[in-house]
Coordinates of C-alpha atoms in Angstrom, one line a residue:
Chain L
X1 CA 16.8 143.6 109.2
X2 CA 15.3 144.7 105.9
X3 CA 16.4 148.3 104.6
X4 CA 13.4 149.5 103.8
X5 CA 14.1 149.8 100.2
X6 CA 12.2 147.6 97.3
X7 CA 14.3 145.7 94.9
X8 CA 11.9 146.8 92.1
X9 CA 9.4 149.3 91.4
X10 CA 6.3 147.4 90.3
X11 CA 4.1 148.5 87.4
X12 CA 0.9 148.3 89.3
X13 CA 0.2 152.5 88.2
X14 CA 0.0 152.9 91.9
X15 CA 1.3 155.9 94.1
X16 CA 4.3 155.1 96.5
X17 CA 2.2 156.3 99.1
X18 CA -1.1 153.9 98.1
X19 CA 1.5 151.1 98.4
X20 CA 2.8 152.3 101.3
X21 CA -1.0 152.1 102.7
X22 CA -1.9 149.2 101.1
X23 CA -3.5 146.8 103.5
X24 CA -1.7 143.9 104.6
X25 CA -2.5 140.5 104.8
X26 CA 0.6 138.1 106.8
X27 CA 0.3 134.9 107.7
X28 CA 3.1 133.6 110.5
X29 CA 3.3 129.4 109.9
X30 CA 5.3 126.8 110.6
X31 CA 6.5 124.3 113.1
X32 CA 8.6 126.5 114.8
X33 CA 7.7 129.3 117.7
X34 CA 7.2 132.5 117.4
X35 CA 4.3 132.5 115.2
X36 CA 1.7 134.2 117.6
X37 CA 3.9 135.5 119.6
X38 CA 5.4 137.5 116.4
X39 CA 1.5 138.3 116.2
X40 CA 1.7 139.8 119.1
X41 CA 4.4 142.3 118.8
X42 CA 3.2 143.3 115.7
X43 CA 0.1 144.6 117.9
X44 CA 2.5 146.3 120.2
X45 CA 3.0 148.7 117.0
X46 CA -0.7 149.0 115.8
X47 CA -0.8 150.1 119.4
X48 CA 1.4 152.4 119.4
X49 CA 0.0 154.2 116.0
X50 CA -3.4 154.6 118.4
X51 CA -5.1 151.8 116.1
X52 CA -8.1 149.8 117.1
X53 CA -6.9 145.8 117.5
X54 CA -9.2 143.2 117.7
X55 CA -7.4 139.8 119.0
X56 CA -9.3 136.7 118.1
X57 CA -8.0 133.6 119.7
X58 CA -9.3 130.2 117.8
X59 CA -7.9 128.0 120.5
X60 CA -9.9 126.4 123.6
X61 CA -7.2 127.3 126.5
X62 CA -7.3 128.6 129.9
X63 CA -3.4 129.1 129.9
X64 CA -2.1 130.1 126.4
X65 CA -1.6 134.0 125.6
X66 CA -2.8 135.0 129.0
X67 CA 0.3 136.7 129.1
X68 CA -0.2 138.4 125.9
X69 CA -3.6 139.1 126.7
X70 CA -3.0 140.7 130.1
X71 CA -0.2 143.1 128.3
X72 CA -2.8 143.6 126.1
X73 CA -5.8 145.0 128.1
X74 CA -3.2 147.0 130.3
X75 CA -2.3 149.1 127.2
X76 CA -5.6 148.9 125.9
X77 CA -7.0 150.7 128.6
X78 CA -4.1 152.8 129.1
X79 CA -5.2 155.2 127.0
X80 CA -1.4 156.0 125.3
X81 CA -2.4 153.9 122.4
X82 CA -5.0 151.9 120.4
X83 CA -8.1 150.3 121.9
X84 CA -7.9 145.9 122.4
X85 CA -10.5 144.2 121.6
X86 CA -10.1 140.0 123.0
X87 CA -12.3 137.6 121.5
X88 CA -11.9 133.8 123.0
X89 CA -13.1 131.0 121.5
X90 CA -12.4 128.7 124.8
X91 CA -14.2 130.9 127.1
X92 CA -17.1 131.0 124.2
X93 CA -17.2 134.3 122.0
X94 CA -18.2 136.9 123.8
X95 CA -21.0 137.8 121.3
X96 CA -22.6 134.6 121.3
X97 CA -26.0 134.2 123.1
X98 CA -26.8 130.9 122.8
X99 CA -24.7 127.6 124.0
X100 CA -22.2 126.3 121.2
X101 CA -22.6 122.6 120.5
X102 CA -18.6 122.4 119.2
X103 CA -15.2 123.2 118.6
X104 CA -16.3 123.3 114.8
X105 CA -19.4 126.0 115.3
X106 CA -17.4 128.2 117.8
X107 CA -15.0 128.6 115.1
X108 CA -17.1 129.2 112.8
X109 CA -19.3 131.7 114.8
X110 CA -15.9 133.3 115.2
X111 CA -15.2 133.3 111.0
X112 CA -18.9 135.4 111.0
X113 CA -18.0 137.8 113.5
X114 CA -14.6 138.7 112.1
X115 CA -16.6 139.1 108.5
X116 CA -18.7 141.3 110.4
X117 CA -16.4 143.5 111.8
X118 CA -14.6 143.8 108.8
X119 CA -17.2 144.7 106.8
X120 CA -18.1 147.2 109.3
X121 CA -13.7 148.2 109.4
X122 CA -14.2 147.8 112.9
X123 CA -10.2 146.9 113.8
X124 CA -7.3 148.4 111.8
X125 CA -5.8 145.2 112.7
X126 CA -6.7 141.8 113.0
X127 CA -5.0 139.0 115.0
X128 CA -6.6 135.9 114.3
X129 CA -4.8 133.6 116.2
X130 CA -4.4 130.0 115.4
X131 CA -7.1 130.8 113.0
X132 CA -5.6 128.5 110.3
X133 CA -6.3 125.6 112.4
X134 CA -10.4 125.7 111.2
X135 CA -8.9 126.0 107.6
X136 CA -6.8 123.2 107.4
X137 CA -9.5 121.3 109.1
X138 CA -12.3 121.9 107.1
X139 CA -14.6 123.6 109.1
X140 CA -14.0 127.2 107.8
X141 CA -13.8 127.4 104.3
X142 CA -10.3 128.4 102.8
X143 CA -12.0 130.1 99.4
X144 CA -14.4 132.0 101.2
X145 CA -11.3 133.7 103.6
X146 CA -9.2 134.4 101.0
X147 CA -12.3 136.3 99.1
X148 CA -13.2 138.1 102.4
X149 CA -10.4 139.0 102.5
X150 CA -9.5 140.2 99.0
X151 CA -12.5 142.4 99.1
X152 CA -12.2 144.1 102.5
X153 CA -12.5 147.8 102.8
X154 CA -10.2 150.0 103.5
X155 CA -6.9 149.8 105.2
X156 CA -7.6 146.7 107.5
X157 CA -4.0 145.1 108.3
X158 CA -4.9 141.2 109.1
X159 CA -2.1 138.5 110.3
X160 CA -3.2 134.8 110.8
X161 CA -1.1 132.6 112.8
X162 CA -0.8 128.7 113.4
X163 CA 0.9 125.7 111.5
X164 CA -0.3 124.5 108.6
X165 CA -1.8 127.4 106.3
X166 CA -3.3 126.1 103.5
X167 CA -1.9 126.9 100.4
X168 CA -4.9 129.0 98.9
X169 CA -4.1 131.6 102.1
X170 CA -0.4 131.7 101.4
X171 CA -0.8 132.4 97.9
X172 CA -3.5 135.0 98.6
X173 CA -1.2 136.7 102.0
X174 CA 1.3 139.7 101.0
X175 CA 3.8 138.3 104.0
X176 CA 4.3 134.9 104.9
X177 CA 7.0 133.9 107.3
X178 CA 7.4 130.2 108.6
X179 CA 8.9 129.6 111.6
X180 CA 11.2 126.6 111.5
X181 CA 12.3 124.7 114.7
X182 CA 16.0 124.2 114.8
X183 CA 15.9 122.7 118.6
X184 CA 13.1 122.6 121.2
X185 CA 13.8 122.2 125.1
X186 CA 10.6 119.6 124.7
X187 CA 13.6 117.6 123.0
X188 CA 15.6 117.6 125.7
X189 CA 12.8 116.3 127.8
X190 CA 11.5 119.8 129.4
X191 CA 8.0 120.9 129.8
X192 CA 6.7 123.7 128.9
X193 CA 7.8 126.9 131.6
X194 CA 5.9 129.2 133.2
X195 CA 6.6 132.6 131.7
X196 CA 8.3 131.3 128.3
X197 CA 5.3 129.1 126.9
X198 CA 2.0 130.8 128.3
Chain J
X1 CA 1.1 124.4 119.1
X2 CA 3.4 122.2 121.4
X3 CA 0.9 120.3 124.2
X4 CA 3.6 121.1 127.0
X5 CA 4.7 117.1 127.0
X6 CA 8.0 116.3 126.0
X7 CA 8.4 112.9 124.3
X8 CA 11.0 111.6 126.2
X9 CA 12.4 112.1 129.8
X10 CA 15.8 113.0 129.9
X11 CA 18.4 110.8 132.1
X12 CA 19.9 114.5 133.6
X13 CA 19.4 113.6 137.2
X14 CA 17.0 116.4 137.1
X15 CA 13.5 116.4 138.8
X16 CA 10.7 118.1 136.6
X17 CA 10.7 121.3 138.8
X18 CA 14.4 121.9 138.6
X19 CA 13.9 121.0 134.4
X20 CA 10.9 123.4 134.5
X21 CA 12.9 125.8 136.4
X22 CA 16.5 125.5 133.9
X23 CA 17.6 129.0 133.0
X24 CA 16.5 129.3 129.1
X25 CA 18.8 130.8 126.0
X26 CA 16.6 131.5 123.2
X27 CA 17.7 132.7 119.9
X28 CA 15.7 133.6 116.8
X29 CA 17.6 134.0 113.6
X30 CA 17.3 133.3 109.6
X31 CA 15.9 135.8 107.0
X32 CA 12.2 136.0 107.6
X33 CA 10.2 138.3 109.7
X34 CA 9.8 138.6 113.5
X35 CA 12.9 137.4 115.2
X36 CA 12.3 140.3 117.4
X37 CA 8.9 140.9 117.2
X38 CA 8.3 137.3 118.3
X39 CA 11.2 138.4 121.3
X40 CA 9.1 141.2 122.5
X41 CA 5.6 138.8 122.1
X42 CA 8.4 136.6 124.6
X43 CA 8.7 139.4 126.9
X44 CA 4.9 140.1 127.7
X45 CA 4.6 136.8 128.8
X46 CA 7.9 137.9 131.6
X47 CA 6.0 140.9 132.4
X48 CA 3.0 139.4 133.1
X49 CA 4.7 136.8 135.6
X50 CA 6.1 140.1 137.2
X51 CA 9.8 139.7 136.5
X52 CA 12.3 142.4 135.6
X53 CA 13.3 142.4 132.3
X54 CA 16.2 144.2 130.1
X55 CA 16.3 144.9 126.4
X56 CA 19.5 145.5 125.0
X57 CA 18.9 147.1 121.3
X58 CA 22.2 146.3 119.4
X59 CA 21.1 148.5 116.2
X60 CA 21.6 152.1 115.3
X61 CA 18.5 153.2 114.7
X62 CA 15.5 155.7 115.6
X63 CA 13.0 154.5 114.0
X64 CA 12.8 150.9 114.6
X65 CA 11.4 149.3 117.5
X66 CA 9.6 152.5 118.5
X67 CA 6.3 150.9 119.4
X68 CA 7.5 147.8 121.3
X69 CA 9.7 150.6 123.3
X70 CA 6.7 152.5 124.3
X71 CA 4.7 148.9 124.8
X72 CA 7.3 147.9 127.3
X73 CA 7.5 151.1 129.2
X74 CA 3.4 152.0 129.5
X75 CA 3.3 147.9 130.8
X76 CA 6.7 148.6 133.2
X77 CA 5.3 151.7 134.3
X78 CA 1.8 150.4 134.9
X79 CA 3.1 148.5 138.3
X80 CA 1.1 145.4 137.2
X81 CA 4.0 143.4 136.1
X82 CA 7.8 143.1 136.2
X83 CA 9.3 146.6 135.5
X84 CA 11.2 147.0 131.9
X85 CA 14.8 148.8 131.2
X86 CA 15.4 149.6 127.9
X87 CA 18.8 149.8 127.1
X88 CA 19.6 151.4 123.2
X89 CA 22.9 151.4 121.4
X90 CA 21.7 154.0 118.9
X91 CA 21.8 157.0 121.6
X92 CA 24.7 155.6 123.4
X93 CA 24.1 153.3 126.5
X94 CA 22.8 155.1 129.2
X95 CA 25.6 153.9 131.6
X96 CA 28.7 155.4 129.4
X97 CA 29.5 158.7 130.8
X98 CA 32.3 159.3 127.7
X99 CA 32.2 159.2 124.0
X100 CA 32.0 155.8 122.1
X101 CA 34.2 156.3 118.6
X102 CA 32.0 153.5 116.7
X103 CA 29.8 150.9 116.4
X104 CA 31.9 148.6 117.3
X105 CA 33.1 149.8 120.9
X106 CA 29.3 150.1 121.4
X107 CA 28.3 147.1 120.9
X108 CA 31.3 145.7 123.3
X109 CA 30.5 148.5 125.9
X110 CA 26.5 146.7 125.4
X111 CA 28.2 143.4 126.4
X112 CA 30.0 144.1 129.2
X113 CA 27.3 145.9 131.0
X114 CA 25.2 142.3 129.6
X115 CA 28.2 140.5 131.5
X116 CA 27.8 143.1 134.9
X117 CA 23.8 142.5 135.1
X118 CA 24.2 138.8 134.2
X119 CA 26.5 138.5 137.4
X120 CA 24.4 140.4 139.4
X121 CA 21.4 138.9 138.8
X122 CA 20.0 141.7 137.4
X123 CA 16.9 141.0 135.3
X124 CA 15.0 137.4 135.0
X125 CA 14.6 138.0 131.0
X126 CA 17.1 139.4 128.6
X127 CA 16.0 140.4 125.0
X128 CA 19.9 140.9 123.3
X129 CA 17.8 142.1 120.3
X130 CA 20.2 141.8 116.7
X131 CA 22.9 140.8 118.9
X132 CA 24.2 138.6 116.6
X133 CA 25.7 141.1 114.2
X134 CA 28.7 142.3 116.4
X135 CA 29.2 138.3 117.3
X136 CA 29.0 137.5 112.8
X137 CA 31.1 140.7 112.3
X138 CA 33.6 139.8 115.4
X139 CA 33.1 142.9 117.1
X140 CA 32.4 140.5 120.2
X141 CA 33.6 137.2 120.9
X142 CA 31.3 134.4 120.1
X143 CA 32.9 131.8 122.6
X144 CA 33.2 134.5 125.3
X145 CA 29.3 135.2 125.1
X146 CA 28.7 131.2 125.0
X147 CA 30.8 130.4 127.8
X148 CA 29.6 133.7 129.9
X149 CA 25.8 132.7 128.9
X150 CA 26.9 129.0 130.3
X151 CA 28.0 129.7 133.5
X152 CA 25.2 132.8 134.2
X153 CA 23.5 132.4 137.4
X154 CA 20.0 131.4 138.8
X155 CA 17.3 131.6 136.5
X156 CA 18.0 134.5 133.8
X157 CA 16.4 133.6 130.6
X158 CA 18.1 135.1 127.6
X159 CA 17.2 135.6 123.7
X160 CA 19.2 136.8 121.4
X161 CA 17.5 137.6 118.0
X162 CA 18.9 138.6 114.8
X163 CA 20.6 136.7 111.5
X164 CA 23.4 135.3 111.0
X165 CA 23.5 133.2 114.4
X166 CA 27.1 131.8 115.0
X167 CA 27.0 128.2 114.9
X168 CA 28.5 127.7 118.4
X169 CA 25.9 129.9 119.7
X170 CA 22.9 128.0 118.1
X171 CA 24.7 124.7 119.7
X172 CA 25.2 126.6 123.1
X173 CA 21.2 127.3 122.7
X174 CA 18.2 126.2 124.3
X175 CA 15.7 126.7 122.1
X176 CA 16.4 127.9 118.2
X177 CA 14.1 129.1 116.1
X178 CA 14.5 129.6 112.5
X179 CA 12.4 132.5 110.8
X180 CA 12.0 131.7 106.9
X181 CA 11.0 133.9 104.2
X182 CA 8.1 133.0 102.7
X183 CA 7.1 136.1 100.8
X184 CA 7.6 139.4 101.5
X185 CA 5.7 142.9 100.0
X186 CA 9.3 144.4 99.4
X187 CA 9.4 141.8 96.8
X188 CA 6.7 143.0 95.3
X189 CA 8.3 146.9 95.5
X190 CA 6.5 148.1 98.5
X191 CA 8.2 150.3 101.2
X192 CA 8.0 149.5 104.9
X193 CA 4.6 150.5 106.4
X194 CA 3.9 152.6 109.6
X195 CA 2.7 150.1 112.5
X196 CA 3.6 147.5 110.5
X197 CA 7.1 147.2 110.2
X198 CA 7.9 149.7 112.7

């Protein structure tokens, strides 16, 4: 429940209002839940300010988010808010003409078109979902991310979700929460549910 | 990322469908970021499945929440999932007809209608959004709300978000997850951004 209110002024010689609009780079991490679905509800607001969300899911899944994503395309097309844009790795990306060989290249096909797009300040915000996963495996390169996404024009809002963010994204993100499992029903023997996991 | 499989089966007497099926309390606490957000990500995934769904908003205030408020009612109004009541402290609870005197007998007055729906059956998800507060301040009785949640029935799924979580109701709890602060741009002197934290 944060006030609202900094603890210090910093000496950066910019404008309350350029902070205010300062893009924002979060990264939700962690062993714990929440992370996307925190991701999520942060595009529930961007929606509601009328901003343009492109949802890029870097996880092969028929089941997982298609709750989300169904919410999603509803209020997309509802025309009350922003437009939603859904990119899915597991059903290949959409833009993608040719067949992809692997897990690896799809994510990495994925990497090129979110460069795209933010060079082109397609989305004002950027779910990349599960997109540290690619990182901390190797197959997207952590350095090049974090200067993408240093340089990005404009007022681009990104959030990254999934467990283990390499350190080189934390350091570089303006908001990192980690989501810390205290209990888990999975403990207790139960499989995942119908409506409260996917 | 869980994979859905527990690691062990519990000796409950329970079959996996009645497990699958086990009325869920949820409650996201600690310092960090989206304890709610990740509430309302919780609650698309209950509209998609088409169930009726109440959020109870234990916090005075106008701003906050705004865009997951219109999120929920464009999706309850759309007719393609479970319909969405929005209860809010901050302008009274729709349901008293007389003057509250304070905070306090709000957030009690929030409870008991909690306590009518719960016994009615009312909704299948319950988002008590910073319901902990008026349990950490003993506005409302911890044990009461544990032993209440206990004996709710069918299959009404409940989370509670907010710091602060009273031990007893983390033990009472299904699921618990933990939201850490990692880093956070009010450390570095930045307000709270439209669409972002609001």
């Amino acid at each position: 429940m944060p006030k609202g209110q900094p603890n210090a002024v910093p000496d950066d010689g910019l404008t309350t209002r350029q902070r205010r609009n300062r893009p924002l780079l979060a990264v939700h991490t962690g062993p714990g839940k929440g992370k996307s679905t925190a991701a999520f509800g942060l595009a529930l607001r961007a929606w509601n300010q009328g901003w343009p969300i492109g949802v890029f899911q870097f996880v092969k899944s028929a089941k997982w988010r298609v709750g989300e994503e169904r919410a999603l395309r509803v209020l997309g097309d509802s025309g009350e808010g922003g437009a939603v844009t859904w990119h899915k790795m597991g059903e290949g990306w959409s833009w993608v003409q040719r067949d992809i060989e692997s897990s690896e290249e799809a994510a990495r096909e994925g990497w090129e078109q979110v460069k795209r797009d933010l060079a082109a300040g397609t989305y004002r915000l950027y779910v990349l979902d599960e997109f540290t996963y690619p990182m901390h495996w190797g197959w997207v390169d952590t350095g090049e991310v974090v200067s993408v996404l240093r340089e990005r024009p404009g007022t681009q809002h990104v959030v990254i979700t999934g467990r283990n963010a390499p350190e080189e994204l934390v350091g570089a993100a303006d908001l990192v929460t980690e989501m810390t499992k205290v209990k888990h029903p999975m403990d207790a023997g139960q499989k995942g549910q119908r409506g409260i996991e996917w």
